[in-house]
Amino acid sequence: QVQLIESGGGLVEAGGSLRLSCAASGRTFSVYTMAWFRQAPGKERDFVSAISLSGSRTNYADSVKGRFTISRDTAKNTVYLQMNSLKPEDTAIYYCAAKQYIWATYNMDYWGKGTLVTVSS
């Protein structure tokens, strides 16, 4: 099993920045992809960004390209999401997710409990 704990959410004004962190523990040796998803009120959970084990491969949803940056500290088993130029439509619960052994941006194996990001206009 892999446990994922998110942190760094909060309330920020539009145009501001936040950095989310996700710490993994347990069978972390099996994790290849780490990713962020988000779920806005009344909507489905959507993919935000993903990063491979080495960090050499990343992917972003079109809605966050150029504003969000994903990074990974393998030694600390932690993935980060730097969010800049935040918009009210970025308001959501942000979930960290992990996939074992392969690259993936869906059908993840493990999920965190989420951290709330609220962007005020």
Coordinates of N, CA, C and O in Angstrom, one line a residue:
Q1 N 0.8 -1.2 0.0 CA 0.0 0.0 0.0 C 0.9 1.3 0.0 O 2.0 1.2 0.5
V2 N 0.3 2.3 -0.6 CA 1.0 3.6 -0.6 C 0.0 4.6 0.0 O -1.2 4.7 -0.3
Q3 N 0.5 5.4 1.0 CA -0.3 6.4 1.6 C 0.2 7.8 1.0 O 1.4 8.0 0.9
L4 N -0.8 8.6 0.7 CA -0.5 10.0 0.2 C -1.2 11.0 1.0 O -2.4 10.9 1.3
I5 N -0.4 12.0 1.4 CA -0.9 13.1 2.3 C -0.6 14.4 1.6 O 0.5 14.8 1.4
E6 N -1.7 15.2 1.3 CA -1.6 16.5 0.7 C -1.5 17.6 1.7 O -2.1 17.4 2.8
S7 N -0.9 18.7 1.3 CA -0.8 19.8 2.2 C -0.6 21.1 1.3 O -0.3 20.9 0.1
G8 N -0.9 22.2 1.9 CA -0.6 23.5 1.2 C -1.8 24.2 0.6 O -1.7 25.3 0.1
G9 N -3.0 23.6 0.7 CA -4.2 24.3 0.3 C -4.5 25.5 1.2 O -4.0 25.7 2.2
G10 N -5.5 26.3 0.7 CA -5.9 27.4 1.4 C -6.6 28.4 0.6 O -7.1 28.1 -0.5
L11 N -6.8 29.6 1.1 CA -7.5 30.7 0.5 C -6.5 31.7 -0.1 O -5.6 32.1 0.6
V12 N -6.7 32.0 -1.3 CA -5.8 33.0 -2.0 C -6.6 33.9 -2.9 O -7.7 33.4 -3.5
E13 N -6.2 35.1 -3.2 CA -6.9 36.0 -4.1 C -6.5 35.6 -5.5 O -5.4 35.1 -5.8
A14 N -7.4 36.0 -6.4 CA -7.1 35.8 -7.8 C -5.8 36.4 -8.2 O -5.5 37.6 -7.8
G15 N -5.0 35.7 -9.0 CA -3.7 36.2 -9.4 C -2.6 35.8 -8.5 O -1.4 35.9 -8.8
G16 N -2.9 35.2 -7.3 CA -2.0 34.8 -6.4 C -1.4 33.4 -6.7 O -1.7 32.8 -7.7
S17 N -0.6 32.9 -5.7 CA 0.1 31.6 -5.9 C -0.1 30.7 -4.7 O -0.2 31.3 -3.5
L18 N 0.0 29.5 -4.9 CA 0.0 28.5 -3.8 C 0.9 27.3 -4.3 O 1.0 27.1 -5.5
R19 N 1.5 26.6 -3.3 CA 2.3 25.4 -3.6 C 1.7 24.3 -2.8 O 1.7 24.3 -1.6
L20 N 1.2 23.3 -3.5 CA 0.7 22.1 -2.9 C 1.9 21.0 -2.8 O 2.7 21.0 -3.7
S21 N 1.8 20.3 -1.7 CA 2.8 19.2 -1.5 C 2.0 17.9 -1.3 O 0.9 17.9 -0.8
C22 N 2.6 16.8 -1.7 CA 2.0 15.5 -1.5 C 3.2 14.5 -1.1 O 4.1 14.3 -1.9
A23 N 3.1 14.1 0.1 CA 4.1 13.2 0.7 C 3.6 11.7 0.6 O 2.5 11.4 1.1
A24 N 4.4 10.9 0.0 CA 4.1 9.5 -0.1 C 4.8 8.6 0.9 O 6.0 8.9 1.2
S25 N 4.2 7.6 1.4 CA 4.8 6.7 2.3 C 4.3 5.3 2.0 O 3.3 5.1 1.3
G26 N 5.0 4.3 2.6 CA 4.6 2.9 2.3 C 5.5 2.3 1.2 O 6.7 2.5 1.1
R27 N 4.8 1.6 0.3 CA 5.5 0.9 -0.8 C 5.8 1.9 -1.9 O 5.5 1.7 -3.1
T28 N 6.6 2.9 -1.6 CA 6.8 4.0 -2.6 C 7.8 3.5 -3.7 O 7.8 4.1 -4.8
F29 N 8.5 2.4 -3.5 CA 9.4 2.0 -4.5 C 8.6 1.5 -5.8 O 9.2 1.5 -6.9
S30 N 7.3 1.3 -5.6 CA 6.5 0.8 -6.7 C 5.9 1.9 -7.5 O 5.3 1.7 -8.6
V31 N 6.0 3.1 -7.0 CA 5.3 4.3 -7.6 C 6.1 4.8 -8.8 O 7.3 5.2 -8.7
Y32 N 5.5 4.9 -10.0 CA 6.1 5.5 -11.2 C 5.6 6.9 -11.5 O 6.3 7.8 -11.6
T33 N 4.2 7.0 -11.6 CA 3.6 8.3 -11.9 C 3.0 8.8 -10.6 O 2.4 8.1 -9.8
M34 N 3.2 10.1 -10.4 CA 2.5 10.8 -9.4 C 1.7 12.0 -10.1 O 2.3 12.6 -11.0
A35 N 0.6 12.2 -9.6 CA -0.3 13.2 -10.3 C -1.2 14.0 -9.4 O -1.3 13.6 -8.2
W36 N -1.7 15.0 -9.9 CA -2.7 15.8 -9.3 C -4.0 15.9 -10.1 O -4.0 16.0 -11.3
F37 N -5.1 15.7 -9.3 CA -6.4 15.9 -9.9 C -7.2 16.9 -9.1 O -6.7 17.2 -8.0
R38 N -8.3 17.4 -9.6 CA -9.1 18.3 -8.8 C -10.5 18.1 -9.1 O -10.9 17.7 -10.1
Q39 N -11.3 18.5 -8.1 CA -12.8 18.4 -8.2 C -13.4 19.6 -7.7 O -13.3 19.9 -6.5
A40 N -14.0 20.4 -8.6 CA -14.7 21.6 -8.2 C -16.1 21.2 -7.7 O -16.7 20.1 -8.0
P41 N -16.8 22.1 -6.9 CA -18.1 21.8 -6.4 C -19.1 21.5 -7.5 O -19.2 22.2 -8.5
G42 N -19.7 20.3 -7.4 CA -20.8 19.9 -8.3 C -20.2 19.4 -9.7 O -21.0 19.2 -10.6
K43 N -18.9 19.2 -9.7 CA -18.3 18.7 -11.0 C -17.5 17.4 -10.7 O -17.3 17.0 -9.6
E44 N -17.2 16.8 -11.8 CA -16.4 15.5 -11.7 C -15.0 15.8 -11.4 O -14.5 17.0 -11.7
R45 N -14.2 14.9 -11.0 CA -12.8 15.0 -10.7 C -12.1 15.0 -12.0 O -12.3 14.1 -12.9
D46 N -11.2 16.0 -12.2 CA -10.5 16.1 -13.5 C -9.0 16.0 -13.3 O -8.4 16.4 -12.2
F47 N -8.3 15.6 -14.3 CA -6.8 15.5 -14.3 C -6.3 16.9 -14.3 O -6.8 17.8 -15.1
V48 N -5.2 17.2 -13.6 CA -4.5 18.5 -13.6 C -3.1 18.3 -14.2 O -2.7 19.0 -15.1
S49 N -2.3 17.4 -13.6 CA -0.9 17.3 -14.0 C -0.3 16.0 -13.5 O -0.8 15.4 -12.5
A50 N 0.7 15.5 -14.2 CA 1.4 14.3 -13.8 C 2.9 14.4 -14.0 O 3.3 15.1 -14.9
I51 N 3.6 13.5 -13.3 CA 5.1 13.5 -13.5 C 5.6 12.1 -13.3 O 5.1 11.3 -12.5
S52 N 6.6 11.8 -14.1 CA 7.2 10.4 -14.0 C 8.2 10.3 -12.9 O 8.5 11.3 -12.3
L53 N 8.7 9.1 -12.7 CA 9.6 8.8 -11.6 C 10.8 9.7 -11.6 O 11.2 10.3 -10.6
S54 N 11.4 9.9 -12.8 CA 12.6 10.6 -12.9 C 12.3 12.1 -13.1 O 13.3 12.9 -13.0
G55 N 11.1 12.5 -13.3 CA 10.8 13.9 -13.6 C 10.9 14.3 -15.0 O 10.7 15.4 -15.4
S56 N 11.4 13.3 -15.9 CA 11.6 13.7 -17.3 C 10.4 13.8 -18.1 O 10.4 14.4 -19.2
R57 N 9.3 13.3 -17.6 CA 8.0 13.3 -18.3 C 7.0 14.0 -17.5 O 6.8 13.6 -16.3
T58 N 6.3 15.0 -18.0 CA 5.3 15.7 -17.4 C 4.1 15.9 -18.3 O 4.3 15.8 -19.5
N59 N 2.9 16.1 -17.8 CA 1.8 16.4 -18.6 C 0.9 17.3 -17.8 O 0.8 17.3 -16.5
Y60 N 0.2 18.2 -18.5 CA -0.7 19.2 -17.9 C -2.0 19.3 -18.6 O -2.1 19.1 -19.9
A61 N -3.1 19.5 -17.9 CA -4.3 19.9 -18.5 C -4.2 21.2 -19.2 O -3.4 22.1 -18.7
D62 N -4.9 21.4 -20.3 CA -4.8 22.6 -21.0 C -5.2 23.8 -20.2 O -4.6 24.9 -20.3
S63 N -6.1 23.6 -19.2 CA -6.6 24.8 -18.4 C -5.5 25.3 -17.5 O -5.6 26.4 -16.9
V64 N -4.4 24.5 -17.2 CA -3.4 25.0 -16.3 C -2.0 25.2 -16.9 O -1.1 25.6 -16.2
K65 N -1.9 24.8 -18.2 CA -0.6 25.0 -18.8 C -0.1 26.4 -18.8 O -0.9 27.4 -19.0
G66 N 1.2 26.6 -18.4 CA 1.8 27.9 -18.3 C 1.6 28.6 -17.0 O 2.2 29.6 -16.7
R67 N 0.7 28.0 -16.2 CA 0.4 28.6 -14.8 C 0.9 27.6 -13.7 O 1.3 28.1 -12.7
F68 N 0.7 26.3 -13.9 CA 1.0 25.4 -12.9 C 2.3 24.6 -13.3 O 2.5 24.4 -14.5
T69 N 3.1 24.2 -12.3 CA 4.3 23.5 -12.5 C 4.4 22.3 -11.5 O 4.3 22.5 -10.3
I70 N 4.5 21.1 -12.1 CA 4.7 19.9 -11.2 C 6.1 19.6 -11.1 O 6.9 19.7 -12.0
S71 N 6.5 19.1 -9.9 CA 7.9 18.7 -9.7 C 7.9 17.6 -8.7 O 6.9 17.3 -8.0
R72 N 9.0 16.9 -8.6 CA 9.1 15.7 -7.7 C 10.5 15.6 -7.1 O 11.5 15.8 -7.7
D73 N 10.5 15.3 -5.8 CA 11.7 15.1 -5.0 C 11.7 13.6 -4.7 O 11.0 13.2 -3.7
T74 N 12.3 12.8 -5.4 CA 12.3 11.4 -5.3 C 12.9 11.0 -3.9 O 12.4 10.0 -3.3
A75 N 13.9 11.6 -3.5 CA 14.5 11.3 -2.2 C 13.6 11.5 -1.0 O 13.6 10.8 0.0
K76 N 12.7 12.5 -1.2 CA 11.7 12.8 -0.1 C 10.4 12.1 -0.4 O 9.4 12.3 0.4
N77 N 10.3 11.4 -1.5 CA 9.0 10.8 -1.9 C 7.9 11.9 -1.9 O 6.8 11.6 -1.4
T78 N 8.1 13.0 -2.4 CA 7.2 14.1 -2.4 C 7.0 14.7 -3.8 O 8.0 14.9 -4.5
V79 N 5.8 15.1 -4.1 CA 5.5 15.8 -5.4 C 4.9 17.1 -5.0 O 4.2 17.2 -4.0
Y80 N 5.2 18.1 -5.8 CA 4.7 19.5 -5.6 C 3.9 19.9 -6.8 O 4.2 19.5 -7.9
L81 N 3.0 20.9 -6.5 CA 2.3 21.5 -7.6 C 2.4 23.0 -7.3 O 1.7 23.5 -6.4
Q82 N 3.2 23.7 -8.0 CA 3.3 25.2 -7.9 C 2.2 25.8 -8.8 O 2.2 25.6 -10.0
M83 N 1.3 26.6 -8.2 CA 0.2 27.1 -8.9 C 0.3 28.6 -8.9 O 0.3 29.3 -7.8
N84 N 0.5 29.2 -10.0 CA 0.6 30.7 -10.2 C -0.6 31.2 -11.0 O -1.3 30.5 -11.6
S85 N -0.7 32.5 -10.9 CA -1.8 33.2 -11.6 C -3.1 32.5 -11.4 O -3.9 32.2 -12.4
L86 N -3.4 32.2 -10.2 CA -4.7 31.5 -9.9 C -5.9 32.3 -10.2 O -6.0 33.5 -10.1
K87 N -6.9 31.5 -10.7 CA -8.2 32.0 -11.1 C -9.3 31.5 -10.2 O -9.1 30.4 -9.7
P88 N -10.4 32.2 -10.1 CA -11.5 31.6 -9.3 C -11.9 30.2 -9.8 O -12.3 29.4 -8.9
E89 N -11.8 30.0 -11.0 CA -12.2 28.6 -11.6 C -11.2 27.5 -11.2 O -11.5 26.4 -11.5
D90 N -10.1 27.9 -10.5 CA -9.2 26.9 -10.0 C -9.7 26.4 -8.7 O -9.1 25.4 -8.1
T91 N -10.7 27.0 -8.1 CA -11.2 26.6 -6.8 C -11.7 25.1 -6.9 O -12.5 24.8 -7.7
A92 N -11.2 24.3 -6.0 CA -11.5 22.9 -6.0 C -10.8 22.2 -4.9 O -9.9 22.8 -4.2
I93 N -11.1 20.9 -4.6 CA -10.3 20.1 -3.8 C -9.3 19.4 -4.7 O -9.7 18.8 -5.7
Y94 N -8.1 19.5 -4.3 CA -7.0 19.0 -5.1 C -6.5 17.6 -4.5 O -6.2 17.6 -3.3
Y95 N -6.5 16.6 -5.3 CA -6.1 15.3 -4.8 C -4.8 14.9 -5.5 O -4.6 15.0 -6.7
C96 N -4.0 14.3 -4.6 CA -2.7 13.6 -5.1 C -3.1 12.2 -5.4 O -3.9 11.5 -4.7
A97 N -2.4 11.7 -6.5 CA -2.7 10.3 -6.9 C -1.4 9.6 -7.3 O -0.4 10.4 -7.7
A98 N -1.3 8.3 -7.3 CA -0.1 7.6 -7.7 C -0.5 6.4 -8.5 O -1.5 5.7 -8.2
K99 N 0.4 6.1 -9.4 CA 0.2 4.9 -10.3 C 1.5 4.0 -10.2 O 2.6 4.5 -10.3
Q100 N 1.3 2.7 -9.9 CA 2.4 1.8 -9.8 C 3.0 1.5 -11.1 O 2.2 1.2 -12.1
Y101 N 4.3 1.4 -11.3 CA 5.1 0.8 -12.3 C 5.0 1.4 -13.7 O 5.9 1.2 -14.5
I102 N 3.9 2.2 -14.0 CA 3.8 2.7 -15.4 C 3.4 4.2 -15.4 O 2.9 4.7 -14.4
W103 N 3.5 4.8 -16.6 CA 3.0 6.1 -16.8 C 1.5 6.1 -17.0 O 1.0 5.3 -17.8
A104 N 0.8 7.0 -16.3 CA -0.6 7.0 -16.5 C -1.2 8.3 -16.0 O -0.6 9.0 -15.1
T105 N -2.2 8.8 -16.6 CA -2.9 10.0 -16.2 C -4.4 9.7 -15.9 O -5.2 10.6 -15.8
Y106 N -4.7 8.4 -15.7 CA -6.0 8.0 -15.3 C -5.9 6.6 -14.7 O -4.9 6.0 -14.7
N107 N -7.0 6.2 -14.1 CA -7.0 4.8 -13.4 C -5.9 4.7 -12.5 O -5.1 3.7 -12.5
M108 N -5.7 5.7 -11.6 CA -4.6 5.7 -10.6 C -4.9 4.6 -9.5 O -6.0 4.2 -9.3
D109 N -3.8 4.2 -8.9 CA -3.9 3.1 -7.9 C -4.2 3.7 -6.5 O -4.8 3.0 -5.7
Y110 N -3.6 4.8 -6.2 CA -3.7 5.3 -4.8 C -4.1 6.8 -4.9 O -3.8 7.5 -5.8
W111 N -4.9 7.2 -3.8 CA -5.4 8.6 -3.7 C -5.2 9.1 -2.3 O -5.3 8.4 -1.3
G112 N -4.9 10.4 -2.3 CA -4.9 11.1 -1.0 C -6.3 11.6 -0.7 O -7.2 11.4 -1.5
K113 N -6.4 12.2 0.5 CA -7.8 12.7 0.9 C -8.1 14.0 0.4 O -9.3 14.5 0.5
G114 N -7.1 14.7 -0.2 CA -7.4 16.0 -0.8 C -7.1 17.2 0.1 O -7.1 17.1 1.3
T115 N -6.9 18.3 -0.6 CA -6.7 19.6 0.1 C -7.4 20.7 -0.7 O -7.4 20.7 -1.9
L116 N -8.1 21.5 0.1 CA -9.0 22.5 -0.5 C -8.2 23.8 -0.9 O -7.5 24.4 -0.1
V117 N -8.4 24.2 -2.2 CA -7.9 25.4 -2.7 C -9.1 26.3 -3.0 O -10.0 25.9 -3.8
T118 N -9.1 27.5 -2.5 CA -10.2 28.5 -2.7 C -9.6 29.7 -3.3 O -8.7 30.3 -2.6
V119 N -10.0 30.2 -4.5 CA -9.5 31.4 -5.1 C -10.6 32.4 -5.1 O -11.6 32.2 -5.8
S120 N -10.4 33.5 -4.4 CA -11.4 34.5 -4.4 C -11.2 35.6 -5.5 O -10.1 35.8 -5.9
S121 N -12.3 36.1 -6.0 CA -12.2 37.1 -7.1 C -12.1 38.5 -6.6 O -12.2 38.7 -5.4

